[in-house]
Short mmCIF file of C-alpha atoms and ligand atoms in Angstrom, two decimals:
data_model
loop_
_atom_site.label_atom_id
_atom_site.label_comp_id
_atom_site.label_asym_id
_atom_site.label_seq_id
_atom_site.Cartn_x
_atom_site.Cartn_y
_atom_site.Cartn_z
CA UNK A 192 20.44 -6.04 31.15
CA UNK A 193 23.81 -5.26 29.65
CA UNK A 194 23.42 -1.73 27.56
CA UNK A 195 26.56 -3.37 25.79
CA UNK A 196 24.59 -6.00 23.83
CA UNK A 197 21.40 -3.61 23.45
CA UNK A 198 20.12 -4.41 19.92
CA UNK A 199 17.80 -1.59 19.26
CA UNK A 200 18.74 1.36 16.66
CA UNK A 201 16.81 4.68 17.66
CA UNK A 202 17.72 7.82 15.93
CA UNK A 203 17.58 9.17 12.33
CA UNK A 204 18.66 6.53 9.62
CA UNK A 205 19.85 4.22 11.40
CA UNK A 206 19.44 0.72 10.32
CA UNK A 207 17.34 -1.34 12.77
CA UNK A 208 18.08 -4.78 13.70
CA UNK A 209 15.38 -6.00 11.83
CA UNK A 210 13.42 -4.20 9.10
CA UNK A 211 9.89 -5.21 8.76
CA UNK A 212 6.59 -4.54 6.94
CA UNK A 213 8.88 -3.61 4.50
CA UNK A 214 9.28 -6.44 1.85
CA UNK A 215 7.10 -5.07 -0.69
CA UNK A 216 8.61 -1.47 -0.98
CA UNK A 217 11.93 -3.42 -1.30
CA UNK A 218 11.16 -6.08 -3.60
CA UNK A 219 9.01 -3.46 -5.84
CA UNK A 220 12.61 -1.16 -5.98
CA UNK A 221 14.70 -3.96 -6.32
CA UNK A 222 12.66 -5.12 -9.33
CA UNK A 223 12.64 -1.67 -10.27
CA UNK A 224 16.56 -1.47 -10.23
CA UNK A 225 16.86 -5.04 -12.26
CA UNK A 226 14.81 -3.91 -14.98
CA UNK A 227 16.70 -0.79 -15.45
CA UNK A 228 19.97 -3.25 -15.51
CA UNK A 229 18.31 -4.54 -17.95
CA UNK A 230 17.56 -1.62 -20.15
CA UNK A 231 13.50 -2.08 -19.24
CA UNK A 232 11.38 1.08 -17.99
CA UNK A 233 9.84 0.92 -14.41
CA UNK A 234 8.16 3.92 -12.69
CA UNK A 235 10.60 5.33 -10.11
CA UNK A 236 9.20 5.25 -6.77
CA UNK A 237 9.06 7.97 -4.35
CA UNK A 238 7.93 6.63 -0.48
CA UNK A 239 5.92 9.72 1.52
CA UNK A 240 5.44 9.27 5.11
CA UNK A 241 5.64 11.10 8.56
CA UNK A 242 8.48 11.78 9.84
CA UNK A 243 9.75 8.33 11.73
CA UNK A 244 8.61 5.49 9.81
CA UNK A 245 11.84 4.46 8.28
CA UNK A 246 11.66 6.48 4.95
CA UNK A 247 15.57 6.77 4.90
CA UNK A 248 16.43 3.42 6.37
CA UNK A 249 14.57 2.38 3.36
CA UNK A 250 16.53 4.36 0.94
CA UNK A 251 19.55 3.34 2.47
CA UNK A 252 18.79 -0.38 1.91
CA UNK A 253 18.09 0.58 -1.62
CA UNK A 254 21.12 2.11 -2.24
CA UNK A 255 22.78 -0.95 -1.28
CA UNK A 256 20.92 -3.06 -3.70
CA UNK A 257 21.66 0.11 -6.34
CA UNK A 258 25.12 -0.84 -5.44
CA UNK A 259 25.28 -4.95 -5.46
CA UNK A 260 23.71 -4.31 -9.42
CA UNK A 261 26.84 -2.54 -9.66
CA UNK A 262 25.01 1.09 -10.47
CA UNK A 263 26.56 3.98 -10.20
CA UNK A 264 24.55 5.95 -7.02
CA UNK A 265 23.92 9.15 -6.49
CA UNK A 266 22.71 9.45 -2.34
CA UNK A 267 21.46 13.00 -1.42
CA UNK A 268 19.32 15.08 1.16
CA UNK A 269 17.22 18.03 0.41
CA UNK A 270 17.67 20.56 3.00
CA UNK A 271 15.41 23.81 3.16
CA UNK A 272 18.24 25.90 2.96
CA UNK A 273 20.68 24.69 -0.15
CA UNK A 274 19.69 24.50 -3.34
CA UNK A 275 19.26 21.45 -5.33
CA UNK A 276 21.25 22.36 -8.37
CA UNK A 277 24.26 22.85 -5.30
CA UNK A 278 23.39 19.69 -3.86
CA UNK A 279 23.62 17.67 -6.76
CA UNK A 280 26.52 18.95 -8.83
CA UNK A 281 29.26 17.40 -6.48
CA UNK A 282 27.36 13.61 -7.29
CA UNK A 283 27.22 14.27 -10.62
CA UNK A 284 30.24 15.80 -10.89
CA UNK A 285 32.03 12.56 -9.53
CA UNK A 286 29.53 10.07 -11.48
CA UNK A 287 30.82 11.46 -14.61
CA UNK A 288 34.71 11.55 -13.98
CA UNK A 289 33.43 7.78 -12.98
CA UNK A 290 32.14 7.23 -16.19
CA UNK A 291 35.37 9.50 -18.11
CA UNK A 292 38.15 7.24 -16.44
CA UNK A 293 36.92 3.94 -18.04
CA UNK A 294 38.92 2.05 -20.26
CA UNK A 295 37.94 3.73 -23.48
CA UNK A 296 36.92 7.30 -24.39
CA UNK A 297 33.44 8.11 -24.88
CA UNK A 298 32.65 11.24 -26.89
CA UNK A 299 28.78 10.77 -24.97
CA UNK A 300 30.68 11.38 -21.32
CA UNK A 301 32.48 14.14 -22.87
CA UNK A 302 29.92 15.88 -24.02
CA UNK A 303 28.40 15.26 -21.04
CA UNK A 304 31.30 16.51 -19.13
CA UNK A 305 31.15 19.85 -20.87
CA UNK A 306 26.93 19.99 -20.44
CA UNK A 307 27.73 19.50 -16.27
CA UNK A 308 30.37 22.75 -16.73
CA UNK A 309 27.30 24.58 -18.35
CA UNK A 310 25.24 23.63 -16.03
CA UNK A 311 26.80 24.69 -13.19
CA UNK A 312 28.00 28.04 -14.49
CA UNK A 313 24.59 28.37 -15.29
CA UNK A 314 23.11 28.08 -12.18
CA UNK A 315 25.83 29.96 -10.82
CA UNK A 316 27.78 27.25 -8.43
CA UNK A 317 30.54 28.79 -7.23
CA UNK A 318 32.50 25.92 -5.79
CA UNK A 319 35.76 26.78 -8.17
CA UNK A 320 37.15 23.52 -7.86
CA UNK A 321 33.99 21.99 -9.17
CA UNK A 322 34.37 23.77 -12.53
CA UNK A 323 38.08 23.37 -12.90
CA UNK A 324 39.07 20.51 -12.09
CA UNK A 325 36.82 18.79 -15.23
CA UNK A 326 39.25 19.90 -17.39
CA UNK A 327 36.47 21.01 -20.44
CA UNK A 328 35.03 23.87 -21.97
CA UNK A 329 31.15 24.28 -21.17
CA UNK A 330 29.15 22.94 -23.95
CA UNK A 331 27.53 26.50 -25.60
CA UNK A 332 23.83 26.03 -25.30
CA UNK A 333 22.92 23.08 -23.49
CA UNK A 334 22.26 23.43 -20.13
CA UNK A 335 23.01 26.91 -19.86
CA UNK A 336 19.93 28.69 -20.51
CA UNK A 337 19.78 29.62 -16.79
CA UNK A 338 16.17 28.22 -16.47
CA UNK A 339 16.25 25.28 -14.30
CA UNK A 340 13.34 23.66 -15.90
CA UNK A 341 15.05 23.66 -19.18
CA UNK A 342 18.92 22.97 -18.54
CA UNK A 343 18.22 20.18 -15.26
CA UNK A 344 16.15 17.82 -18.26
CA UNK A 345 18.80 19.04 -20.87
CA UNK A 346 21.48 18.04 -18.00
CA UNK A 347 19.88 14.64 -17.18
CA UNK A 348 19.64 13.83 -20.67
CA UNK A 349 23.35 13.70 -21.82
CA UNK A 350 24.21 12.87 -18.35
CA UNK A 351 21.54 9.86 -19.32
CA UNK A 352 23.28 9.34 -22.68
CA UNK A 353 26.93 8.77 -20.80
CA UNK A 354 25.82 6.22 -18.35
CA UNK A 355 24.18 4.15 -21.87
CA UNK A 356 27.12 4.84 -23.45
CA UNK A 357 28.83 2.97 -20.83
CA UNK A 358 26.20 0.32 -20.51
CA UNK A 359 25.55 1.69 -16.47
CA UNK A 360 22.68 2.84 -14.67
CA UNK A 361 22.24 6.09 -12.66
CA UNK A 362 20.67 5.63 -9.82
CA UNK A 363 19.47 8.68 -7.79
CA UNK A 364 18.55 8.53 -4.53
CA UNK A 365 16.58 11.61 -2.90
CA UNK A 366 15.50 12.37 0.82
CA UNK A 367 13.96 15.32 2.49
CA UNK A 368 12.18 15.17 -1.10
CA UNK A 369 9.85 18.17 0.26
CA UNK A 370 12.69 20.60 1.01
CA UNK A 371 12.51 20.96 -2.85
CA UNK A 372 11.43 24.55 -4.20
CA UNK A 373 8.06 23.87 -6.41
CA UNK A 374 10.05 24.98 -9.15
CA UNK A 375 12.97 22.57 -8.42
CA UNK A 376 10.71 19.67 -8.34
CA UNK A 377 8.62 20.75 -11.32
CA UNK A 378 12.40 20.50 -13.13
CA UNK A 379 13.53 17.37 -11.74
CA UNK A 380 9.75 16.28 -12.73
CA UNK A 381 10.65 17.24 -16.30
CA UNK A 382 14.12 15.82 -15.91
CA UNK A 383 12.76 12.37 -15.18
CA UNK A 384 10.26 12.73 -17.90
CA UNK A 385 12.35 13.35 -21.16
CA UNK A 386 14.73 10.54 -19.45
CA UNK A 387 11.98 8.33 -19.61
CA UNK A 388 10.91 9.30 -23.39
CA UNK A 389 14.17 9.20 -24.57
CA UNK A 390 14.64 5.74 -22.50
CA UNK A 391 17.71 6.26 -20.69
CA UNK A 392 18.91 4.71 -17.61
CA UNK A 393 18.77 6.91 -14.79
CA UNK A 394 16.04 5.90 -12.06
CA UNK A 395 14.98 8.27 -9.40
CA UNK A 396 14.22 6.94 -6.10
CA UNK A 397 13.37 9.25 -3.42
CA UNK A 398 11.47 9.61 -0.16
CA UNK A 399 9.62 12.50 2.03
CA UNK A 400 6.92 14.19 3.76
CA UNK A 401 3.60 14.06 2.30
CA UNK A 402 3.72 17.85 1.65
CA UNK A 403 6.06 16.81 -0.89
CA UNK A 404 3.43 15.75 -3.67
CA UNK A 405 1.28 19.46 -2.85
CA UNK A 406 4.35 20.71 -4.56
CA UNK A 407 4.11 18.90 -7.47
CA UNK A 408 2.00 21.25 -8.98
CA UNK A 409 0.98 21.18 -12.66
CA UNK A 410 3.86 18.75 -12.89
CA UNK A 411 2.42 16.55 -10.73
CA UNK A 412 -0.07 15.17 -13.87
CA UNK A 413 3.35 13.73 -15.46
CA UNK A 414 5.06 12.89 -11.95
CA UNK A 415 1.86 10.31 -11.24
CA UNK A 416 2.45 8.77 -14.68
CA UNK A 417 6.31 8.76 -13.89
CA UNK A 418 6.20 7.89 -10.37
CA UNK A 419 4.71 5.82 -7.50
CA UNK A 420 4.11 6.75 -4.33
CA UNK A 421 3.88 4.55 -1.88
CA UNK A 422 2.99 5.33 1.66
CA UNK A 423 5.14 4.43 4.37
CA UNK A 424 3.15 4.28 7.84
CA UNK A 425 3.01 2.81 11.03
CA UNK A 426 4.11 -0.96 11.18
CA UNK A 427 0.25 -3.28 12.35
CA UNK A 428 1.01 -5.64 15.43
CA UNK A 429 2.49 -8.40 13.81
CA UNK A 430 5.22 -6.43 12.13
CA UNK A 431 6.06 -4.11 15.16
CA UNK A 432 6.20 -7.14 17.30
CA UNK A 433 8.66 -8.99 15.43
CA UNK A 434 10.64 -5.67 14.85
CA UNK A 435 10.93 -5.70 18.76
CA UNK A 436 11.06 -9.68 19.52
CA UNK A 437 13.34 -10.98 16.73
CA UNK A 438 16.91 -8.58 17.49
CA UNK A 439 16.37 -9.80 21.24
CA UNK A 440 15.77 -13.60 20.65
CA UNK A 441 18.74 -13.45 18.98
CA UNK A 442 20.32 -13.51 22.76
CA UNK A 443 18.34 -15.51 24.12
CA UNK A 444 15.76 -12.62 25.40
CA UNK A 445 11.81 -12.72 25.27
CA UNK A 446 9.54 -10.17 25.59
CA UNK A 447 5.91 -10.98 27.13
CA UNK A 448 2.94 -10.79 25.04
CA UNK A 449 1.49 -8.31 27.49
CA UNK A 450 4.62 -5.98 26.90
CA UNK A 451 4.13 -6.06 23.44
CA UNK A 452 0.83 -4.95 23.69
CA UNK A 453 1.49 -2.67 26.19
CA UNK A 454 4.58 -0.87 23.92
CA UNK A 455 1.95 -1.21 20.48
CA UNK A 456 -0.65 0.73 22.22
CA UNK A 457 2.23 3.65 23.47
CA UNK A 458 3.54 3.78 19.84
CA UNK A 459 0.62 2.81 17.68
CA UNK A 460 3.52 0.84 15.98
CA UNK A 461 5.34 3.65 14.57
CA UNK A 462 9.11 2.21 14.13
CA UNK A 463 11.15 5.29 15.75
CA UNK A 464 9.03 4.96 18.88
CA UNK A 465 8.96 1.20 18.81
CA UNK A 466 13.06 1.38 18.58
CA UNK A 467 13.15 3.81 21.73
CA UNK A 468 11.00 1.66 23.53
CA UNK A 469 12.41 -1.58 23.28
CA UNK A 470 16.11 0.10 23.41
CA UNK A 471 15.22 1.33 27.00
CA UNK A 472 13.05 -1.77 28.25
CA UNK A 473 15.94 -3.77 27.59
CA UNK A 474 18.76 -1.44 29.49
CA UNK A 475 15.91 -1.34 32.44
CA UNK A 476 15.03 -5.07 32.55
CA UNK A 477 16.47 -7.90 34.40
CA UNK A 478 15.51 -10.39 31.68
CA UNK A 479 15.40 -12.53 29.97
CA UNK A 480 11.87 -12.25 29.67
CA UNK A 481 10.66 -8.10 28.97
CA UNK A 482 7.41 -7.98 31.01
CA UNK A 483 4.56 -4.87 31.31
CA UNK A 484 6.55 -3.60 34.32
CA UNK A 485 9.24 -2.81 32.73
CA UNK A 486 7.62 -1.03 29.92
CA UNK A 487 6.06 1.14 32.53
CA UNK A 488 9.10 1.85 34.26
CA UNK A 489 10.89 2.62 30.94
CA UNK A 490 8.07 5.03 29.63
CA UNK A 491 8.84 7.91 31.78
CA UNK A 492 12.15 7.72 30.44
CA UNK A 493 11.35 7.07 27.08
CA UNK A 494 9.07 10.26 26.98
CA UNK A 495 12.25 12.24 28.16
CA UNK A 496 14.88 11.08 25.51
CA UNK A 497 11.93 11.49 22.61
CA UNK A 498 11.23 14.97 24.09
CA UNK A 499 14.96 15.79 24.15
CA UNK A 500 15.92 14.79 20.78
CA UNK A 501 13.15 13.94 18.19
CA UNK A 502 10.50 16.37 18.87
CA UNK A 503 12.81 18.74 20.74
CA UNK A 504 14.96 19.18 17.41
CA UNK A 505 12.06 20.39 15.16
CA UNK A 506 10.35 22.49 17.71
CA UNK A 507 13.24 24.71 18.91
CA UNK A 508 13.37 26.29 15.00
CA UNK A 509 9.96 27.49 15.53
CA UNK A 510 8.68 31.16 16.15
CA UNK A 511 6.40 31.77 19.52
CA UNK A 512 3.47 32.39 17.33
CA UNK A 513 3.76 29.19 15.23
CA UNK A 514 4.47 27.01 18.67
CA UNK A 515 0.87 28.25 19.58
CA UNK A 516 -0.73 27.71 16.21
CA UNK A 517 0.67 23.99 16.56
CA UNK A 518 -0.49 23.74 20.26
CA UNK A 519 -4.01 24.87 19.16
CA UNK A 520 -4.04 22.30 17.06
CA UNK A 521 -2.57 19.61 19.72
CA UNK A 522 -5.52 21.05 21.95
CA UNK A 523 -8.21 19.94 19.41
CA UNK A 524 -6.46 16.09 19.40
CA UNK A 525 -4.16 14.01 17.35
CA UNK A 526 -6.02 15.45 13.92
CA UNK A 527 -6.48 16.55 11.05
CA UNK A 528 -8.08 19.38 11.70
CA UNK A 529 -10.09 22.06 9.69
CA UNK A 530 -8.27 25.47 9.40
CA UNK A 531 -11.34 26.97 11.25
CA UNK A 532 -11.25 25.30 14.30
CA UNK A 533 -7.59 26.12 14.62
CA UNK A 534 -8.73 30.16 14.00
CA UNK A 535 -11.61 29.61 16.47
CA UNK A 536 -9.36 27.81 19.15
CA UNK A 537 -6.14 30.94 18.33
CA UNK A 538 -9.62 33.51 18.73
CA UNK A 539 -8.24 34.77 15.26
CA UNK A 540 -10.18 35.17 11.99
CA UNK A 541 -9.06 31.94 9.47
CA UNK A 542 -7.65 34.37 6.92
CA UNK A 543 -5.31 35.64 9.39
CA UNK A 544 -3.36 32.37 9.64
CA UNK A 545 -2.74 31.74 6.16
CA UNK A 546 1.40 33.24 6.83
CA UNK A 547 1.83 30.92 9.76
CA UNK A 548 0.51 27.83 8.48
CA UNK A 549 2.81 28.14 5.10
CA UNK A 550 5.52 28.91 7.03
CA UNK A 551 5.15 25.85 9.31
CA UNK A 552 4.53 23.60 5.74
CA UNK A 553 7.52 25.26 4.72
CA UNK A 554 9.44 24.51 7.35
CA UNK A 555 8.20 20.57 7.47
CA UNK A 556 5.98 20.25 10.54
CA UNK A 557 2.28 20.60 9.50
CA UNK A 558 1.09 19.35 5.71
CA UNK A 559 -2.64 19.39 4.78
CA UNK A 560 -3.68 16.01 3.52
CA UNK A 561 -7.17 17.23 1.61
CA UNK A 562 -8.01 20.71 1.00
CA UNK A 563 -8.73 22.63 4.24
CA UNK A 564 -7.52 20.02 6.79
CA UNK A 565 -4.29 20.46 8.53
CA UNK A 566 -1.89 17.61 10.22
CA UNK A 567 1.14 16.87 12.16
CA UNK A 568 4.21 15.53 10.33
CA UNK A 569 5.56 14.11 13.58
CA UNK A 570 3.60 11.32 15.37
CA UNK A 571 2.88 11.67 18.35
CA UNK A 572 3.18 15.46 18.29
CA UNK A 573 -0.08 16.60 20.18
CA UNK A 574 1.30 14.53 23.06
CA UNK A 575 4.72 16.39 23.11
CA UNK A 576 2.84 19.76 22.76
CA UNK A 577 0.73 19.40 25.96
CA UNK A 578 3.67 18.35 28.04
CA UNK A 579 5.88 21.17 26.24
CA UNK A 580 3.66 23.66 26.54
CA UNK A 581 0.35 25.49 28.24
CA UNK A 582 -1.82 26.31 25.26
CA UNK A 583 -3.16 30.18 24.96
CA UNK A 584 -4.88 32.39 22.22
CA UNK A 585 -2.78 34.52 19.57
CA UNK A 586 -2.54 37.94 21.80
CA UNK A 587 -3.66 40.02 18.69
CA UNK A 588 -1.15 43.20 20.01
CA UNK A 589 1.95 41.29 19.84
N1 ADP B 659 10.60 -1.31 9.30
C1 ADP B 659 11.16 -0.98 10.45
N2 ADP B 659 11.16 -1.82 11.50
C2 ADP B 659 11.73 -1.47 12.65
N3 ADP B 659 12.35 -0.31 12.88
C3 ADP B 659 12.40 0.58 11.90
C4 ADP B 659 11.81 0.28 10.62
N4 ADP B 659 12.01 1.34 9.82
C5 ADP B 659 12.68 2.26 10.54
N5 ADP B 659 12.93 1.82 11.78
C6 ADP B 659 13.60 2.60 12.85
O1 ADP B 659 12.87 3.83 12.94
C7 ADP B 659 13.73 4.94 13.14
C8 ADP B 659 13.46 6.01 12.10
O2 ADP B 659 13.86 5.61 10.81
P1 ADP B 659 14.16 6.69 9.66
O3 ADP B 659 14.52 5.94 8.44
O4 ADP B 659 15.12 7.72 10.16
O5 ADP B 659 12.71 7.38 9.48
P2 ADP B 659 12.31 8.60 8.54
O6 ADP B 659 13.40 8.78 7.53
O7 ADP B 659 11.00 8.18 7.93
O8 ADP B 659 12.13 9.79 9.43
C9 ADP B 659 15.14 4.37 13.15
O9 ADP B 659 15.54 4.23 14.50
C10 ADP B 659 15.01 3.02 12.49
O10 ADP B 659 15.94 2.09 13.00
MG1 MG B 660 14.54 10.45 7.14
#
């Protein structure tokens, strides 16, 4: 069929033709977002999941609600190599001169104003522009103390007090949530907490990899009283199938039950792989009805593209040793799996591992979901391994 008219959305964030399974995240944020509006409290959420499962195409859709109750939005993505007080000064920076142009002046967004040039000589930003162009003096001894944990609540706080002032609501919206330093989200814990006490209107809605709530640490006793966290998985049969059969029945295409069984059991209804699936089936097929055939004549190139591009991209920053601590762990199945079967299958004692295995949490490709187990952020990853890769011990010499 025509590529031209090819409904299907594979590839980071992008929106798919039809988002299912998802109603409940999105009414809960929604609801979340309305009672802000409204001046009421409502735990912010924060979605873990693999890597995938539509974390950000979630966040996006809630930054458009953010938007339609006429918030002002704050969108930004953790990276494991910029820090967060760099990655958030620019939003903030612009939310405020937002705030400062309104009719009236507000001493609250001044004050603010000169709390953000604090801040950010504080935590040393260098961007010159970013301090000069606000056209205050820093505000002596808030936000300023050079301690993250103290200025980024004092920071949130006045920026908190400017939005009320006003009558807005901040929303801030956070992915790649586990590229955060332990210390960075034990601030932004704290940030969101005296927000909360002092009841003004900045919500926090964010999304990552379950490794993310590990670094919680001893903040994570206030994040669970602050936060939700709901998981975002694989889609069950029903969902996944309508995710595949509505965009096409839109033009007048079917799919056959058997294919959709068939393309289930390939992804176990994880929505990146479903989107690859159904994207190729329908460049490969005659139509207008999708049958089994052409899902097996589509895997082989499915299994290419997804090798090429969404493992490929994670896999390529690794070191040799960490590929084979990874393929050890493909060659014991899909997981988890204990730390010590991983040392037996390397032929290395388990203390031994302890630097690889934090560098590969670090890095966003292994987490361990209860003490001693370790598992793949990335579906499906086992599979890619064995094709990637032949599997051999750590050679103790190298
Ligand atoms: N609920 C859903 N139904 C169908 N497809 C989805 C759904 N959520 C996400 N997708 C598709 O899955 C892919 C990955 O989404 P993305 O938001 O990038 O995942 P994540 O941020 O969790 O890694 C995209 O191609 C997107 O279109
Ligand atoms: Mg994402």
């Amino acid at each position: 069929m025509n590529e031209v008219h090819n409904p299907y959305a594979p590839g980071a964030g992008i929106q798919p033709p039809e988002l299912t399974g998802r109603d409940n995240f999105l009414e809960r944020a929604e609801t979340t977002i309305k009672r802000a509006v409204q001046g009421m409290f409502s735990k912010s959420f924060i979605a873990v999941g693999l890597r995938g499962v539509g974390k950000t195409v979630l966040l996006n859709r809630v930054r458009d609600i953010a938007k339609e109750q006429n918030c002002k939005v704050a969108m930004l993505e953790a990276h494991d190599d910029k820090d967060f007080p760099s990655l958030i000064a620019p939003a903030i920076r612009r939310i405020l001169l937002d705030l400062d142009r309104m009719e009236t002046i507000s001493e609250h967004v001044k004050l603010s104003l000169r709390a953000f040039r604090s801040f950010i000589r504080s935590v040393k930003i260098t961007y010159k522009d970013l301090e000069f162009s606000l056209g205050v003096d820093p505000e002596i001894g808030v936000a300023d103390s050079g301690d993250l944990e103290v200025d980024l609540p004092e920071l949130f706080v006045s920026i908190g007090k400017a939005a009320k002032s006003r009558g807005k609501v901040i929303v801030i919206i956070l992915d790649e949530l586990q590229y955060l330093s332990e210390k960075e989200m034990s601030a932004l814990v704290m940030a969101m907490h005296k927000v909360v006490q002092e009841q003004l209107p900045i919500v926090l809605m964010g999304a990552g990899l379950p490794l993310l709530v590990g670094k919680m640490g001893e903040s994570k006793s206030y994040a669970e009283r602050l936060f939700e966290f709901p998981k975002i998985g694989a889609l069950d049969y029903t969902d996944a199938s309508s995710a595949i059969v509505e965009p096409a029945r839109r033009q007048n295409v079917n799919f056959h039950e058997t294919a959709l069984m068939k393309i289930f059991d390939l992804t176990e209804g994880y929505p990146y792989f479903l989107q690859e699936w159904a994207y190729v089936c329908w460049n490969v097929a005659i139509g207008p009805i999708i049958d089994e055939g052409d899902v097996e004549k589509s895997t082989p190139r499915v299994i290419t593209r997804l090798d090429e591009s969404f493992f490929r991209v994670r896999f390529d920053r690794l070191t040799p040793r960490e590929k084979q601590y990874l393929r050890a762990m493909a060659e014991l199945g899909s997981g988890p799996h204990r730390s010590g079967d991983i040392a037996d299958k390397l032929k290395v004692p388990s203390n031994k591992l302890g630097p690889c295995r934090s560098s590969l949490i670090t890095k966003g490709m292994i987490f361990s979901p209860s003490y001693g187990d370790t598992a793949f952020t990335v579906p499906l990853f086992d599979q890619y391994l064995k094709r990637a890769m032949v599997f051999s011990p750590w050679n103790d010499s190298e």
